CSV table of C-alpha atoms in Angstrom, one decimal:
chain,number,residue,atom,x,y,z
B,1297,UNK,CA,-23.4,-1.7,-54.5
B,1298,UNK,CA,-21.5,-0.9,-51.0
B,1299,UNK,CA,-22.3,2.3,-49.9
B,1300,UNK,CA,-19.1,4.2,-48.4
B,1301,UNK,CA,-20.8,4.6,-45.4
B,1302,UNK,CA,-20.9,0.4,-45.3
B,1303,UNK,CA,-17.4,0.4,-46.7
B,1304,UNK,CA,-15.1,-1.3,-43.6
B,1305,UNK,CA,-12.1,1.0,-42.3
B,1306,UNK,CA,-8.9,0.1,-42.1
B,1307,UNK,CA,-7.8,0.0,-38.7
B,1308,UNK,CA,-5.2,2.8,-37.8
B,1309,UNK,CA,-1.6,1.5,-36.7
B,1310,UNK,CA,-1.0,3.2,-33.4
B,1311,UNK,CA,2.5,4.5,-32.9
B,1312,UNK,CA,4.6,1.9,-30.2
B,1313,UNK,CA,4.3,5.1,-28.2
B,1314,UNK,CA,0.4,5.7,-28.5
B,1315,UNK,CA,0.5,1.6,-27.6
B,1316,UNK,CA,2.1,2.1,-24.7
B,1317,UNK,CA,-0.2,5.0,-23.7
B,1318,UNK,CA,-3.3,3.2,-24.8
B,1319,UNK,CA,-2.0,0.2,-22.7
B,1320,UNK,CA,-1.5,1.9,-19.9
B,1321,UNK,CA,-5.0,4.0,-19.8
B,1322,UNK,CA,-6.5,0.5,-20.4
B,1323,UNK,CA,-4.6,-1.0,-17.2
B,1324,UNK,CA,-5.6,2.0,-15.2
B,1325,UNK,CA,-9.2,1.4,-16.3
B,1326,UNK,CA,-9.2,-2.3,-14.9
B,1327,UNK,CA,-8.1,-1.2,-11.9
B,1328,UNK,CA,-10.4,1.4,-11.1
B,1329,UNK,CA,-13.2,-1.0,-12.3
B,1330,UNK,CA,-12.0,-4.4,-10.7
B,1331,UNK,CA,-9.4,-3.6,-8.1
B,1332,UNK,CA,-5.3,-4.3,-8.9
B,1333,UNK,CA,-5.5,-8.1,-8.5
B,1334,UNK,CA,-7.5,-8.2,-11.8
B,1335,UNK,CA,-4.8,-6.6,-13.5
B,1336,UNK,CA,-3.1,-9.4,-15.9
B,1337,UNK,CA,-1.1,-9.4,-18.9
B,1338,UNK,CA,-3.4,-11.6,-20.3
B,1339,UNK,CA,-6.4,-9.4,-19.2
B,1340,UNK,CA,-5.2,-6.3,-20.3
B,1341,UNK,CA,-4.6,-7.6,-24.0
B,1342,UNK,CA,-8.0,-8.7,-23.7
B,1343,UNK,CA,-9.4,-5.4,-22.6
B,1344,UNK,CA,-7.3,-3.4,-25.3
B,1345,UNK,CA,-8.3,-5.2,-28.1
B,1346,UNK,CA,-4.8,-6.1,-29.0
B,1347,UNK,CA,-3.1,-10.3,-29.3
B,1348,UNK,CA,-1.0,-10.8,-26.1
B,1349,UNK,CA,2.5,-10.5,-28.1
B,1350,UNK,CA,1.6,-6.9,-28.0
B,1351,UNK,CA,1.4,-6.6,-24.6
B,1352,UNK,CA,4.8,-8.4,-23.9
B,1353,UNK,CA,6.4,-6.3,-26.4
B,1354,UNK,CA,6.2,-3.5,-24.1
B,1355,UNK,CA,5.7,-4.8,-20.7
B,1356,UNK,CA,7.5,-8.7,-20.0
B,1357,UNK,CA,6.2,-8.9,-16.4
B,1358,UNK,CA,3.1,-7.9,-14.6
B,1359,UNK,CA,5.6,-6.4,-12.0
B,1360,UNK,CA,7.4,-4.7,-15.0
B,1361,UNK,CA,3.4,-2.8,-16.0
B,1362,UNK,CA,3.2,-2.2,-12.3
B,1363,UNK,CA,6.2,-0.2,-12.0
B,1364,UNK,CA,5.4,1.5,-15.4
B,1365,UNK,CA,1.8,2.5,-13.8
B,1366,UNK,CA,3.8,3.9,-10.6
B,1367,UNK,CA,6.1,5.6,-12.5
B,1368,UNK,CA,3.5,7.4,-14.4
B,1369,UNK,CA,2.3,8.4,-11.1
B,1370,UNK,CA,5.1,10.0,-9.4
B,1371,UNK,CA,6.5,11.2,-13.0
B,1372,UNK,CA,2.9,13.6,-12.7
B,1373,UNK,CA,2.9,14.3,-8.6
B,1374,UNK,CA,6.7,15.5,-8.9
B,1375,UNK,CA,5.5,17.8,-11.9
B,1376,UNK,CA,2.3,19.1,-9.4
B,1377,UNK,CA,4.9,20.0,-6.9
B,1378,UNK,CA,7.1,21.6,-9.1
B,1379,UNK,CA,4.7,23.8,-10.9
B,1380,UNK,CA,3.4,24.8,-7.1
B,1381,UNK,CA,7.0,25.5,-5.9
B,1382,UNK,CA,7.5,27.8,-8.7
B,1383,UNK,CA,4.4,29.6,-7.8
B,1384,UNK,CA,4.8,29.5,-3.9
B,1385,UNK,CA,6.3,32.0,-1.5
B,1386,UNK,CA,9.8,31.2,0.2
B,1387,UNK,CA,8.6,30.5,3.5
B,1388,UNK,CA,7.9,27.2,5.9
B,1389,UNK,CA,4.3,27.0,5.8
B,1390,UNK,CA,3.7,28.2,2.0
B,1391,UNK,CA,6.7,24.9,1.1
B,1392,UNK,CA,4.8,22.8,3.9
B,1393,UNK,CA,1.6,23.3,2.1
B,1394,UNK,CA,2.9,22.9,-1.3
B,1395,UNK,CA,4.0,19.3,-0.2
B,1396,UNK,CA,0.5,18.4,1.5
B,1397,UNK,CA,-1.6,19.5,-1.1
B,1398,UNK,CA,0.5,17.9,-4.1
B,1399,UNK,CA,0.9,15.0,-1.9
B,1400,UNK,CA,-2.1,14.2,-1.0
B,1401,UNK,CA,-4.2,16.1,-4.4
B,1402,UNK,CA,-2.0,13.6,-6.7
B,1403,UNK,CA,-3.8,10.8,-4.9
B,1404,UNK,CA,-7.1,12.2,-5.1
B,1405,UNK,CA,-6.6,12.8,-8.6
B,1406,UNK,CA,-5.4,9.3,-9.3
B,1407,UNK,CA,-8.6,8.2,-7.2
B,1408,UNK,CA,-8.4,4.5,-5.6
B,1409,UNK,CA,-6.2,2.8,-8.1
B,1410,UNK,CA,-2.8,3.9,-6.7
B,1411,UNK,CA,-3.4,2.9,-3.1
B,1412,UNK,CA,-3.8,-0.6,-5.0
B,1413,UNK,CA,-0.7,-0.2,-7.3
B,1414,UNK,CA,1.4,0.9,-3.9
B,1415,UNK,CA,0.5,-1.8,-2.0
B,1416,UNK,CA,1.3,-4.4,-5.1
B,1417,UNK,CA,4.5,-2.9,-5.2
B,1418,UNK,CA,5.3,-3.8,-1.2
B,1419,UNK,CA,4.5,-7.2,-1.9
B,1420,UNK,CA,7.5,-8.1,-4.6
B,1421,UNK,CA,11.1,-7.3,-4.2
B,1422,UNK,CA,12.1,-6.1,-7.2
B,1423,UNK,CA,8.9,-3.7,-6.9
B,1424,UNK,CA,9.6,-2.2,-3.9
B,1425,UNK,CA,12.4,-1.3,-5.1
B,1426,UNK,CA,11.2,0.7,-7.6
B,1427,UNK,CA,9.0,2.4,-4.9
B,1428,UNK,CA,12.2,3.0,-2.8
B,1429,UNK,CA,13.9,4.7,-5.4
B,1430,UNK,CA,11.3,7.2,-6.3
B,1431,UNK,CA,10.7,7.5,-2.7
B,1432,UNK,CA,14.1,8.5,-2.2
B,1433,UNK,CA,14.0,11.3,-5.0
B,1434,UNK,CA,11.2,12.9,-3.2
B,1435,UNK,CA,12.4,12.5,0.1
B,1436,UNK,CA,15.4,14.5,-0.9
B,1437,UNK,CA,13.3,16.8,-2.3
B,1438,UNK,CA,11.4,17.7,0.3
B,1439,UNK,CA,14.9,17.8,2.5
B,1440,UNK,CA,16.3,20.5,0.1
B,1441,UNK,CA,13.0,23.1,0.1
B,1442,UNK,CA,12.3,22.4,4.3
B,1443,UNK,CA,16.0,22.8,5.3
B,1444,UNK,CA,16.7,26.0,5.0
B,1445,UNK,CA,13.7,26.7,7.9
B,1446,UNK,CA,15.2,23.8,10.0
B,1447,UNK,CA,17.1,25.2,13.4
B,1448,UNK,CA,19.9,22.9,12.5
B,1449,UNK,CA,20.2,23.3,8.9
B,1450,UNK,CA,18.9,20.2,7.7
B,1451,UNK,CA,16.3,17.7,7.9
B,1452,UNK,CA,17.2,14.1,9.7
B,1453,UNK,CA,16.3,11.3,7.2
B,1454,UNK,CA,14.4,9.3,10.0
B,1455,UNK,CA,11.7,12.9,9.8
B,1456,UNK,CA,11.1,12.5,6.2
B,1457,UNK,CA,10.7,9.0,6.7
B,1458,UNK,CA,7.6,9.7,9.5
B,1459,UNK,CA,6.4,12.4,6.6
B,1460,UNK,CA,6.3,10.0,4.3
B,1461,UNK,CA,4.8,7.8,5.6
B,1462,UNK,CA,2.0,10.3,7.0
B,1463,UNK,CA,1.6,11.1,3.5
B,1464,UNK,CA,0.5,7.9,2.0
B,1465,UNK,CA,-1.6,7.1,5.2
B,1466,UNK,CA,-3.6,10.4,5.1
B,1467,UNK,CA,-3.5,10.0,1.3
B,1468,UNK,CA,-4.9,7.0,1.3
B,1469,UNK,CA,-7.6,7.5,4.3
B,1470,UNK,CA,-9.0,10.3,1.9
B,1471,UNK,CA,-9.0,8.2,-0.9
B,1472,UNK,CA,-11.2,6.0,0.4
B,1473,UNK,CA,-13.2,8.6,2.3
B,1474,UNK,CA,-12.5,8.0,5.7
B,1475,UNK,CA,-11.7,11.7,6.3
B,1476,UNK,CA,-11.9,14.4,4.0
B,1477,UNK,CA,-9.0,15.9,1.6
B,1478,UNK,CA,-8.9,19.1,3.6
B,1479,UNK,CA,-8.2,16.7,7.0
B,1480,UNK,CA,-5.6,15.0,5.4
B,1481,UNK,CA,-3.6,17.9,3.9
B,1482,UNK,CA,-4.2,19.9,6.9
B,1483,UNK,CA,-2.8,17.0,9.0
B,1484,UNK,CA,0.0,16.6,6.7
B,1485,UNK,CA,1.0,20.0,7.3
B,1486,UNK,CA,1.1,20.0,10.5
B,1487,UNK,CA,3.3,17.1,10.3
B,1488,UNK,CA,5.8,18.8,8.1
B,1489,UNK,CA,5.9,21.9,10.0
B,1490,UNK,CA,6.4,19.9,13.6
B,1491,UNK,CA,8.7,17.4,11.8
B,1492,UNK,CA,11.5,20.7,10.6
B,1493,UNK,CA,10.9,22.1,14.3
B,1494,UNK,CA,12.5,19.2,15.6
B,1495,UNK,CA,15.4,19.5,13.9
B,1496,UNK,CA,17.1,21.9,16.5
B,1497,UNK,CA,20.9,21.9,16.4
């Protein structure tokens, strides 16, 4: 006689949503483990236990999970700087630091699999415009907390351009250790505060 503690269990359906979150913990797991190129449809139904039909159901290209997996990540570094803008004080350097450390903390907190996921992005069109877009959100963003502290009012595009691109470089650099998290947001904020000092009428 079977015992109950022999007796098989069915498996539990997920929801399509707990799919897609299961799917995409899975893809960020093969990353960190073997590095973005590894990251296949094909691979990641393997690695999730699931028949590759599931995995198309939800994501039809590789660049379509990439975007999903960059989404995620600026979906939770816009809520970080939100939840620290609430809390900050209205002044220059308390916003400038707000957007170093929830820049460059996101990152960290992400760990080595978004510089990966970034630089995937660059290397299709249709991805970088994803990145563009979302880059553009933030960018305006940042333009609407730092103007009121510019001279002239505003903030010229071509600035937040130099920020951002600041941002991912120091980011990145403490992502992979080459200087410490406390370099690359103090850096950063240095940036940001020179950056709305040039904008003199």
């Amino acid at each position: 006689m079977t015992s109950s503690a022999e007796t098989p269990q069915p498996r539990r359906r997920l929801s399509r949503q707990d799919r897609r979150r299961q799917l995409v913990d899975v893809a960020w797991s093969i990353i960190r483990a073997e590095g973005t190129e590894a990251l296949t449809l094909p691979r990641l139904a393997e690695q999730a236990g699931v028949a590759k039909p599931v995995v198309y159901d939800h994501f039809a290209t590789r660049p379509a999970l990439l975007a999903a997996l960059y989404q995620e990540f600026d979906t939770h570094q816009t809520a970080l700087m939100d939840a620290a803008f609430q809390a900050s004080e209205p002044t220059l350097p308390s916003r400038a630091m707000v957007i170093a450390a929830s820049y460059v903390g996101c990152v960290l907190e992400q760990g080595r699999e978004i510089p990966g996921v970034i630089s995937a992005l660059a290397g299709s069109p249709e991805l970088a415009r994803v990145k563009r877009d979302y880059e553009a959100v933030f960018m305006e963003k940042c333009r609407t907390l730092l103007a009121p502290f510019a001279p002239a009012g505003t903030v010229a595009a071509s600035g937040l351009l130099a920020m951002l691109g600041a941002a991912e470089a120091l980011s990145f650099a403490a992502a992979s250790g080459d200087i410490t998290p406390d370099e690359a947001k103090d850096e950063l904020f240095q940036t940001i505060l020179a950056m709305v000092a040039r904008n003199a009428r």
